[in-house]
PDB file of C-alpha atoms in Angstrom:
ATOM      1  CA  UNK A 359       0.000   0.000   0.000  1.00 46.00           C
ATOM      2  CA  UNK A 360       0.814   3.394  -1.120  1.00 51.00           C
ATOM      3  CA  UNK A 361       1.601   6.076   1.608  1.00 56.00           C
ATOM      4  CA  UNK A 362      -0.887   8.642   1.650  1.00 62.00           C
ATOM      5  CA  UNK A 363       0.785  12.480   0.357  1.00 71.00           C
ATOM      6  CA  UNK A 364       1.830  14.520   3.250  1.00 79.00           C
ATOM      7  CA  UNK A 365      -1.115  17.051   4.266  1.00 83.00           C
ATOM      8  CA  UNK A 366      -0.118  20.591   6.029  1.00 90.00           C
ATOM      9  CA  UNK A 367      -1.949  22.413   9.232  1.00 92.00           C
ATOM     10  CA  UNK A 368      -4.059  24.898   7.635  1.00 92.00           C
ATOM     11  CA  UNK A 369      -5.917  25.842  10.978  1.00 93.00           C
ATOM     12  CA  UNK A 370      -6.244  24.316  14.563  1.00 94.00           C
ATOM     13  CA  UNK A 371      -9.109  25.137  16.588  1.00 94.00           C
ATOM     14  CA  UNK A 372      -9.173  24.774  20.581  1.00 93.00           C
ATOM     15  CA  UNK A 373     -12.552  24.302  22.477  1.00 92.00           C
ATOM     16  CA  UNK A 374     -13.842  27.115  24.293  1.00 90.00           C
ATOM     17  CA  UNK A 375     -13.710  24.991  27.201  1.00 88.00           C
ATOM     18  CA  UNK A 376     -10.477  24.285  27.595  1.00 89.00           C
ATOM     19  CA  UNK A 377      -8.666  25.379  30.762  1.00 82.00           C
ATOM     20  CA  UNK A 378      -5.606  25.657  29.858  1.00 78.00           C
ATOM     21  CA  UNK A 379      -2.024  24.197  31.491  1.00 73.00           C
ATOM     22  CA  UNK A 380      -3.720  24.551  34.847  1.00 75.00           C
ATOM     23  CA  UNK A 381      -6.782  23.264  34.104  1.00 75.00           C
ATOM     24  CA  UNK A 382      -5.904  21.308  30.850  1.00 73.00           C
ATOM     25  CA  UNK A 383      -7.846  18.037  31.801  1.00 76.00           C
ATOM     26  CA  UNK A 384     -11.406  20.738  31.239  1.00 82.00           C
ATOM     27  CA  UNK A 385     -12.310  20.474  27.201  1.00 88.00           C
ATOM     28  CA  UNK A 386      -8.806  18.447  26.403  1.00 91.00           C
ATOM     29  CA  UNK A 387     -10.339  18.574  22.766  1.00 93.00           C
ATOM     30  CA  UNK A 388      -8.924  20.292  19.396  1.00 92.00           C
ATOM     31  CA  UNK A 389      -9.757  20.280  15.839  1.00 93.00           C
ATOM     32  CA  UNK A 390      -7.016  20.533  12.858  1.00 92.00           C
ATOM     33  CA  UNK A 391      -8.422  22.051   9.521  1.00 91.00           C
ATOM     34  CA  UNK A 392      -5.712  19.859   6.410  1.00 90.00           C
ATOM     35  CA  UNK A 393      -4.944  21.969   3.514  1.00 90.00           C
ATOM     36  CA  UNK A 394      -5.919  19.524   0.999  1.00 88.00           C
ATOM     37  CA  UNK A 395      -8.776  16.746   2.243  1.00 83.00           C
ATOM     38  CA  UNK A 396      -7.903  13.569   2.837  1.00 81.00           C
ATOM     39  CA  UNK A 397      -9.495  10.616   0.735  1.00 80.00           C
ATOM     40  CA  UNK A 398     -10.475   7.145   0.947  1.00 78.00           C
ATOM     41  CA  UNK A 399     -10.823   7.049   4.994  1.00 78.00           C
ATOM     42  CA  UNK A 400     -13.143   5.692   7.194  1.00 80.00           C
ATOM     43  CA  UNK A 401     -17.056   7.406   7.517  1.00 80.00           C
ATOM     44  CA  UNK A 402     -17.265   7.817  11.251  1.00 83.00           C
ATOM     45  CA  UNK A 403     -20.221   9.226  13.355  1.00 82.00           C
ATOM     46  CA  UNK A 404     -19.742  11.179  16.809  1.00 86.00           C
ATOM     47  CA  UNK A 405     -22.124   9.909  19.209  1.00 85.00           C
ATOM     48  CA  UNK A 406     -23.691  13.290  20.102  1.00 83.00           C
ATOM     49  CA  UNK A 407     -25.968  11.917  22.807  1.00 82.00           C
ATOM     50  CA  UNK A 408     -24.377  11.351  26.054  1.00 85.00           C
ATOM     51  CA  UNK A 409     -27.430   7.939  25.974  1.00 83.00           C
ATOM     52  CA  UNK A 410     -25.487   6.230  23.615  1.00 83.00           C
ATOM     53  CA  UNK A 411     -22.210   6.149  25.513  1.00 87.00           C
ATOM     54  CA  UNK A 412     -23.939   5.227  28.921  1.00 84.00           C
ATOM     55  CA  UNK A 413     -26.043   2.487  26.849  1.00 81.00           C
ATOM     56  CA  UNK A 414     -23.016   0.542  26.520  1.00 84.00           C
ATOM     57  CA  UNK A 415     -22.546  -2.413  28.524  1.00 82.00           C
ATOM     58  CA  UNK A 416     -19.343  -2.577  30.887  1.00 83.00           C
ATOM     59  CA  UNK A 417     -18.008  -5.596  28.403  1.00 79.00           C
ATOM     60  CA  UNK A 418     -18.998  -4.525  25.148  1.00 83.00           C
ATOM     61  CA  UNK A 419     -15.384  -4.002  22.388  1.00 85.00           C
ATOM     62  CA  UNK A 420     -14.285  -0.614  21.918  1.00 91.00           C
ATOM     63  CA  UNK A 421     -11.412  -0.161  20.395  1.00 92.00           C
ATOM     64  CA  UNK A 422      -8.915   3.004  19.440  1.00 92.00           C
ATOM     65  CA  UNK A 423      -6.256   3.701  17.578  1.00 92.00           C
ATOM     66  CA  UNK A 424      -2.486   5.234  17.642  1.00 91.00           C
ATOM     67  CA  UNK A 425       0.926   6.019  17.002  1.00 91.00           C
ATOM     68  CA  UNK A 426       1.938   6.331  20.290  1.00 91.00           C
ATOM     69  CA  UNK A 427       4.665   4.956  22.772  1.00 90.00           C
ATOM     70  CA  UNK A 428       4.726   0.855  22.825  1.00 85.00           C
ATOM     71  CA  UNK A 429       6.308   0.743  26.423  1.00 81.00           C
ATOM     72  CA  UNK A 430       6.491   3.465  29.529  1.00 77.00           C
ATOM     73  CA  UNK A 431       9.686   4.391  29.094  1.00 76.00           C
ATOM     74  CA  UNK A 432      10.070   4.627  25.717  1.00 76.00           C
ATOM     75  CA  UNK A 433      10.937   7.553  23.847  1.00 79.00           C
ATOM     76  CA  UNK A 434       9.437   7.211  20.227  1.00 85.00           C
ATOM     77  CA  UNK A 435       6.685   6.549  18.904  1.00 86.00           C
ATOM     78  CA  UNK A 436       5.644   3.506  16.720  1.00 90.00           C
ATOM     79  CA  UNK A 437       5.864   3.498  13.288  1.00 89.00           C
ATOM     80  CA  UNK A 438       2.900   1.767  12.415  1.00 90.00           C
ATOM     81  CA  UNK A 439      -0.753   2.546  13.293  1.00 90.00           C
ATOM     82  CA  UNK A 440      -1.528   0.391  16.350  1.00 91.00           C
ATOM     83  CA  UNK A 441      -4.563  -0.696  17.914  1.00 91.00           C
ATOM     84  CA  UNK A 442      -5.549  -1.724  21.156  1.00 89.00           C
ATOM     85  CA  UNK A 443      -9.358  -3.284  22.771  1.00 89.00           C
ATOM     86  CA  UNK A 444     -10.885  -1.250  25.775  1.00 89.00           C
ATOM     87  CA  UNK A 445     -13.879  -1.429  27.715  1.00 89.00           C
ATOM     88  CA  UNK A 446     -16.171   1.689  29.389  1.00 90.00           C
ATOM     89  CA  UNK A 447     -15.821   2.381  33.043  1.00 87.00           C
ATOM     90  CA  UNK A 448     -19.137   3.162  35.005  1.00 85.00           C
ATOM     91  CA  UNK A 449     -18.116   6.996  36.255  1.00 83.00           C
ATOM     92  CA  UNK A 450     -18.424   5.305  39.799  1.00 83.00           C
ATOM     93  CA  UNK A 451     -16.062   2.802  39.574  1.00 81.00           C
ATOM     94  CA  UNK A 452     -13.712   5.474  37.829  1.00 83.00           C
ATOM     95  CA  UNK A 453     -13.724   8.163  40.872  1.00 84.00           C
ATOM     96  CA  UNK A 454     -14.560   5.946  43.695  1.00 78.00           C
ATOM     97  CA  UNK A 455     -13.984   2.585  43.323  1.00 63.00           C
ATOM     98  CA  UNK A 456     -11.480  -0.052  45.036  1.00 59.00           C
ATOM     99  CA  UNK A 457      -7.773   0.609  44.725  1.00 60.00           C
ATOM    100  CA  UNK A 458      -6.580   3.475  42.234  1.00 65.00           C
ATOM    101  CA  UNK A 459      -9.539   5.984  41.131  1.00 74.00           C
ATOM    102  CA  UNK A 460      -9.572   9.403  39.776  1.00 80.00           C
ATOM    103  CA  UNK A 461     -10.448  12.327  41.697  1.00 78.00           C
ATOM    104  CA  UNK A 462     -14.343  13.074  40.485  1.00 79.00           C
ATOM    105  CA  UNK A 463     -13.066  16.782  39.109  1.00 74.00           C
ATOM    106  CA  UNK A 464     -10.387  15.025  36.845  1.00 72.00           C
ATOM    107  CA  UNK A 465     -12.765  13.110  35.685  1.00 76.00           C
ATOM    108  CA  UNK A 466     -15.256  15.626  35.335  1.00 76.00           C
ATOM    109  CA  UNK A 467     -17.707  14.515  32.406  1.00 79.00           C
ATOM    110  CA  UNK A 468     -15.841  12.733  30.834  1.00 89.00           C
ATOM    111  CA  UNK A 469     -15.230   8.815  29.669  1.00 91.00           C
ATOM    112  CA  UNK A 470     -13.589   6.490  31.724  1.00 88.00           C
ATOM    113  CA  UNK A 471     -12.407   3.592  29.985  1.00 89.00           C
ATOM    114  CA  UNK A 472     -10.240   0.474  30.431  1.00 85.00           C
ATOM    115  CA  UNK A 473      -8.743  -3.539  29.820  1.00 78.00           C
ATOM    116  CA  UNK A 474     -10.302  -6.058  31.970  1.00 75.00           C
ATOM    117  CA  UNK A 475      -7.149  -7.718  31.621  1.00 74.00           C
ATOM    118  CA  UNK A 476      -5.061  -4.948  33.385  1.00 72.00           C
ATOM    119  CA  UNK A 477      -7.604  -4.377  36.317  1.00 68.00           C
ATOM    120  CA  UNK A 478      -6.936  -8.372  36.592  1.00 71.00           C
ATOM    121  CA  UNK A 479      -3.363  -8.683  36.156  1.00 70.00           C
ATOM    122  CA  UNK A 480      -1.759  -5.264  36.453  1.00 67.00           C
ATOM    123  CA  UNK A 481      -0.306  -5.462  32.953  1.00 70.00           C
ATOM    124  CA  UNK A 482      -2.185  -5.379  29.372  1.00 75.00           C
ATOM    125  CA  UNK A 483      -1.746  -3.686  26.603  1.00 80.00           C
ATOM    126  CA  UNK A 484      -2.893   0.679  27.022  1.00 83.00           C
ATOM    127  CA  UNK A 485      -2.622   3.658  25.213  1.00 87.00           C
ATOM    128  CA  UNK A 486       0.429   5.952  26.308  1.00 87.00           C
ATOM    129  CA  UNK A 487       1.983   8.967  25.554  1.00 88.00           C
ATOM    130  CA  UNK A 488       1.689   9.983  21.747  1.00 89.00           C
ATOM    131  CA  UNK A 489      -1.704   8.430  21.638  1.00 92.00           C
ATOM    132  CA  UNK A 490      -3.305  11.968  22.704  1.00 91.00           C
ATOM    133  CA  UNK A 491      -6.463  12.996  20.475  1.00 91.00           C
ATOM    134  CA  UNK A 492      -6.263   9.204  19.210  1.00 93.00           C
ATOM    135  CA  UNK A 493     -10.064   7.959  18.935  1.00 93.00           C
ATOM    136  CA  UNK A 494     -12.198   5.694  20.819  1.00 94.00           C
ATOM    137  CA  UNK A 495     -14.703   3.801  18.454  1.00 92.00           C
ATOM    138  CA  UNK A 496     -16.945   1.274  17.938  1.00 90.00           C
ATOM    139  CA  UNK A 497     -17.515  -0.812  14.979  1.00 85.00           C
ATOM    140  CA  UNK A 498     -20.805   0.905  12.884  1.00 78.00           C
ATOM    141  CA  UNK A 499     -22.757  -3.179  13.229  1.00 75.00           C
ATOM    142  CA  UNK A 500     -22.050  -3.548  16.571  1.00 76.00           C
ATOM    143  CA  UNK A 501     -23.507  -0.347  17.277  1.00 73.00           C
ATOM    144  CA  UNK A 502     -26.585  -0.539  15.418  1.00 67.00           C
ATOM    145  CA  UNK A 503     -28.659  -2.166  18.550  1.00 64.00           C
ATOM    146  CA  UNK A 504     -28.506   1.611  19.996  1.00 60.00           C
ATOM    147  CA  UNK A 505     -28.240   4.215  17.040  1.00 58.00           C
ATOM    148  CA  UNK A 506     -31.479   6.036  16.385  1.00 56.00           C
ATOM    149  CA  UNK A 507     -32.632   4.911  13.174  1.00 53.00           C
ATOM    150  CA  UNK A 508     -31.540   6.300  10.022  1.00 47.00           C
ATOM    151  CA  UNK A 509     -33.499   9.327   8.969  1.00 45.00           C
ATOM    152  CA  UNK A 510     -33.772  12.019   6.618  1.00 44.00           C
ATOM    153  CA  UNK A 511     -34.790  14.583   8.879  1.00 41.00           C
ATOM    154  CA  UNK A 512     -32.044  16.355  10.348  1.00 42.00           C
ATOM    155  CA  UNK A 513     -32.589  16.760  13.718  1.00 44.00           C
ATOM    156  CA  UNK A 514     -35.538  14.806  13.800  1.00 45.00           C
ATOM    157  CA  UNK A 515     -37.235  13.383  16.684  1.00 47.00           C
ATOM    158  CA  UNK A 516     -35.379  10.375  17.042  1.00 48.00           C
ATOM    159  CA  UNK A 517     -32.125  11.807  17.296  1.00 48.00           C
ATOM    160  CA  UNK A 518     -29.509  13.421  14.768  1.00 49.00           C
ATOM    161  CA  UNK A 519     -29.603  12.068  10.951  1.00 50.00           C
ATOM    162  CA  UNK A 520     -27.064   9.849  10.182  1.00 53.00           C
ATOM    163  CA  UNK A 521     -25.520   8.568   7.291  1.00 59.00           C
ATOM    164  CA  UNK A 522     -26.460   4.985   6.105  1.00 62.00           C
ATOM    165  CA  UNK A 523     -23.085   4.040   5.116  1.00 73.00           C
ATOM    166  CA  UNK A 524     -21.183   5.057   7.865  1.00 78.00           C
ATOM    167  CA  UNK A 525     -17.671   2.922   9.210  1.00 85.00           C
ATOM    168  CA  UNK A 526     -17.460   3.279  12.722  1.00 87.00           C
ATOM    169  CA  UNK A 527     -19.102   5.674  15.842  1.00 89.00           C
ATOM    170  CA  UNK A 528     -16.842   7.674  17.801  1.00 92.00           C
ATOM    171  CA  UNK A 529     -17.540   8.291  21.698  1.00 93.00           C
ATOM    172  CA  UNK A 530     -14.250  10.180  22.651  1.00 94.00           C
ATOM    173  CA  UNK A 531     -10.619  10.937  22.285  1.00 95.00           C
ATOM    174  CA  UNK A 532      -7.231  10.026  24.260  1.00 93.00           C
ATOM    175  CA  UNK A 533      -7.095  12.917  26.925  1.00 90.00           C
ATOM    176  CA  UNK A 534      -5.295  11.234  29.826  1.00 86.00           C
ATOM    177  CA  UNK A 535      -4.111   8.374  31.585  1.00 82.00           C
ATOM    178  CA  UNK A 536      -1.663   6.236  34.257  1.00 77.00           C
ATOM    179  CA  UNK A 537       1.818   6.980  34.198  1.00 78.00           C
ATOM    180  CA  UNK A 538       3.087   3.852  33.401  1.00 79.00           C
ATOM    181  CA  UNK A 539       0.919   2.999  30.740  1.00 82.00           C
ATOM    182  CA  UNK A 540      -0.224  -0.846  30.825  1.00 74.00           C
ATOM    183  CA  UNK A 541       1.342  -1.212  34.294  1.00 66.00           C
ATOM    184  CA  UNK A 542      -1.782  -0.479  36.726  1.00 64.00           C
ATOM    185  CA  UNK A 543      -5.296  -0.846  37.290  1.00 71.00           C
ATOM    186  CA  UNK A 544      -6.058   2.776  37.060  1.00 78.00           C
ATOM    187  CA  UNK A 545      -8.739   3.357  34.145  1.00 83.00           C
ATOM    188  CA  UNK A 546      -7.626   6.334  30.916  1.00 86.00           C
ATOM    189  CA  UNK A 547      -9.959   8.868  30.420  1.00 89.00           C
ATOM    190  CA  UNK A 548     -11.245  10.008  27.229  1.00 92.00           C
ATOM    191  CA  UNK A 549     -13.048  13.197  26.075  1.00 93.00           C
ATOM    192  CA  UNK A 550     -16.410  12.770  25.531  1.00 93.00           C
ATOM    193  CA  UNK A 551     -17.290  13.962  22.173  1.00 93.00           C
ATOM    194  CA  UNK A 552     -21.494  14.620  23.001  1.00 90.00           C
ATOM    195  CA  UNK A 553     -19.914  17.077  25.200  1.00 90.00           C
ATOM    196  CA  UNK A 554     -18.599  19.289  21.872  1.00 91.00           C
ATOM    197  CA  UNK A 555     -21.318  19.281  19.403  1.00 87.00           C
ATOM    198  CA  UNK A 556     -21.928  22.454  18.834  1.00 89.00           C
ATOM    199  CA  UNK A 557     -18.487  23.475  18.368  1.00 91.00           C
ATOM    200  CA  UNK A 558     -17.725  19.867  16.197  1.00 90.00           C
ATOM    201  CA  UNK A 559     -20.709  20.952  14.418  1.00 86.00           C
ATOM    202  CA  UNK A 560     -19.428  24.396  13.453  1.00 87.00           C
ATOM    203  CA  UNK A 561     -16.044  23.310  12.406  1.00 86.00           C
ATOM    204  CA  UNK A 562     -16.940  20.448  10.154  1.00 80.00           C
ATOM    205  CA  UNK A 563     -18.427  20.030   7.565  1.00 71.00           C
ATOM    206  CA  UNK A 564     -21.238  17.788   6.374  1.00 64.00           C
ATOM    207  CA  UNK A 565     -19.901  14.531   4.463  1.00 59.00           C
TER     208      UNK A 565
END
């Protein structure tokens, strides 16, 4: 396979949330405008509706995607896009539960997410540093059994339009994470995308 051509920064936008290096872990979310578009990729929907993350079962396959450190103490990234299987986090078990939690206002409103196999074992595979902004999806079939069905209607009753052909649903992006990534039982949390639509909305455009 072909690499794809190299594609420049045209624009980056930062949500209006976003608190900065004291408060960075309050809308950890960016967008990057490309020059030139980028073909031939994956159709992905944002779950806008906070309902469709929570209607997720604790064990159903999520899965995202990076370039990102293979081990801790590493210092480069991989060459080749890796991916890794994850699992939500009920918000209680993120902030309060047994052994390592977050602190609620870390956490904030976001998505707590994590390996079964770590929380047994204390080692699994994890995102880590480099994987920042990488996304957390789930397979377009496998989430049919909660999308709002397809409609013309954009913002109809049922929920926001969709497109019939669409590749994947996206809940959330890498924010933050363990230190030692894949060495503890302490869950990553993602930003939660239903948490940006507006300013997703106004930044992209329609497919």
């Amino acid at each position: 396979r072909r690499p794809s051509p190299a594609r420049s920064a045209k624009r980056a936008y930062v949500a209006p949330e976003y608190g900065g290096a004291r408060y960075w872990h309050l809308g950890d979310l960016g967008l990057i405008e490309l020059t030139d578009p980028v073909l031939g990729v994956p159709l992905v929907q944002v779950a806008w509706k906070p309902e469709w993350w929570y209607s997720l079962g604790l064990e159903d396959p999520l899965r995202t995607v990076g370039y990102g450190l293979t081990e801790s103490s590493g210092s480069r990234p991989s060459d080749a896009l890796l991916a890794v299987d994850m699992e939500r986090v009920s918000h209680a078990d993120c902030t309060t539960g047994p052994g390592w939690h977050w602190e609620p206002s870390v956490v904030h409103a976001d998505l707590c997410v994590g390996n079964s196999e770590c929380f047994a074992s204390g080692v699994c595979e994890d995102t880590c540093r480099g994987d920042s902004g990488s996304p957390l999806f789930q397979d377009a079939q496998m989430a049919a059994a909660f999308l709002p069905p397809y409609t013309e209607a954009v913002g109809a009753e049922e929920g926001y339009s969709w497109p019939a052909s669409i590749d994947a649903v996206i809940f959330g992006v890498v924010s933050r994470g363990p230190i030692e990534c894949g060495q503890g039982k302490l869950p990553a949390v993602y930003t939660a995308l239903h948490r940006f639509g507006d300013f997703i909305a106004s930044r992209v455009p329609d497919p």
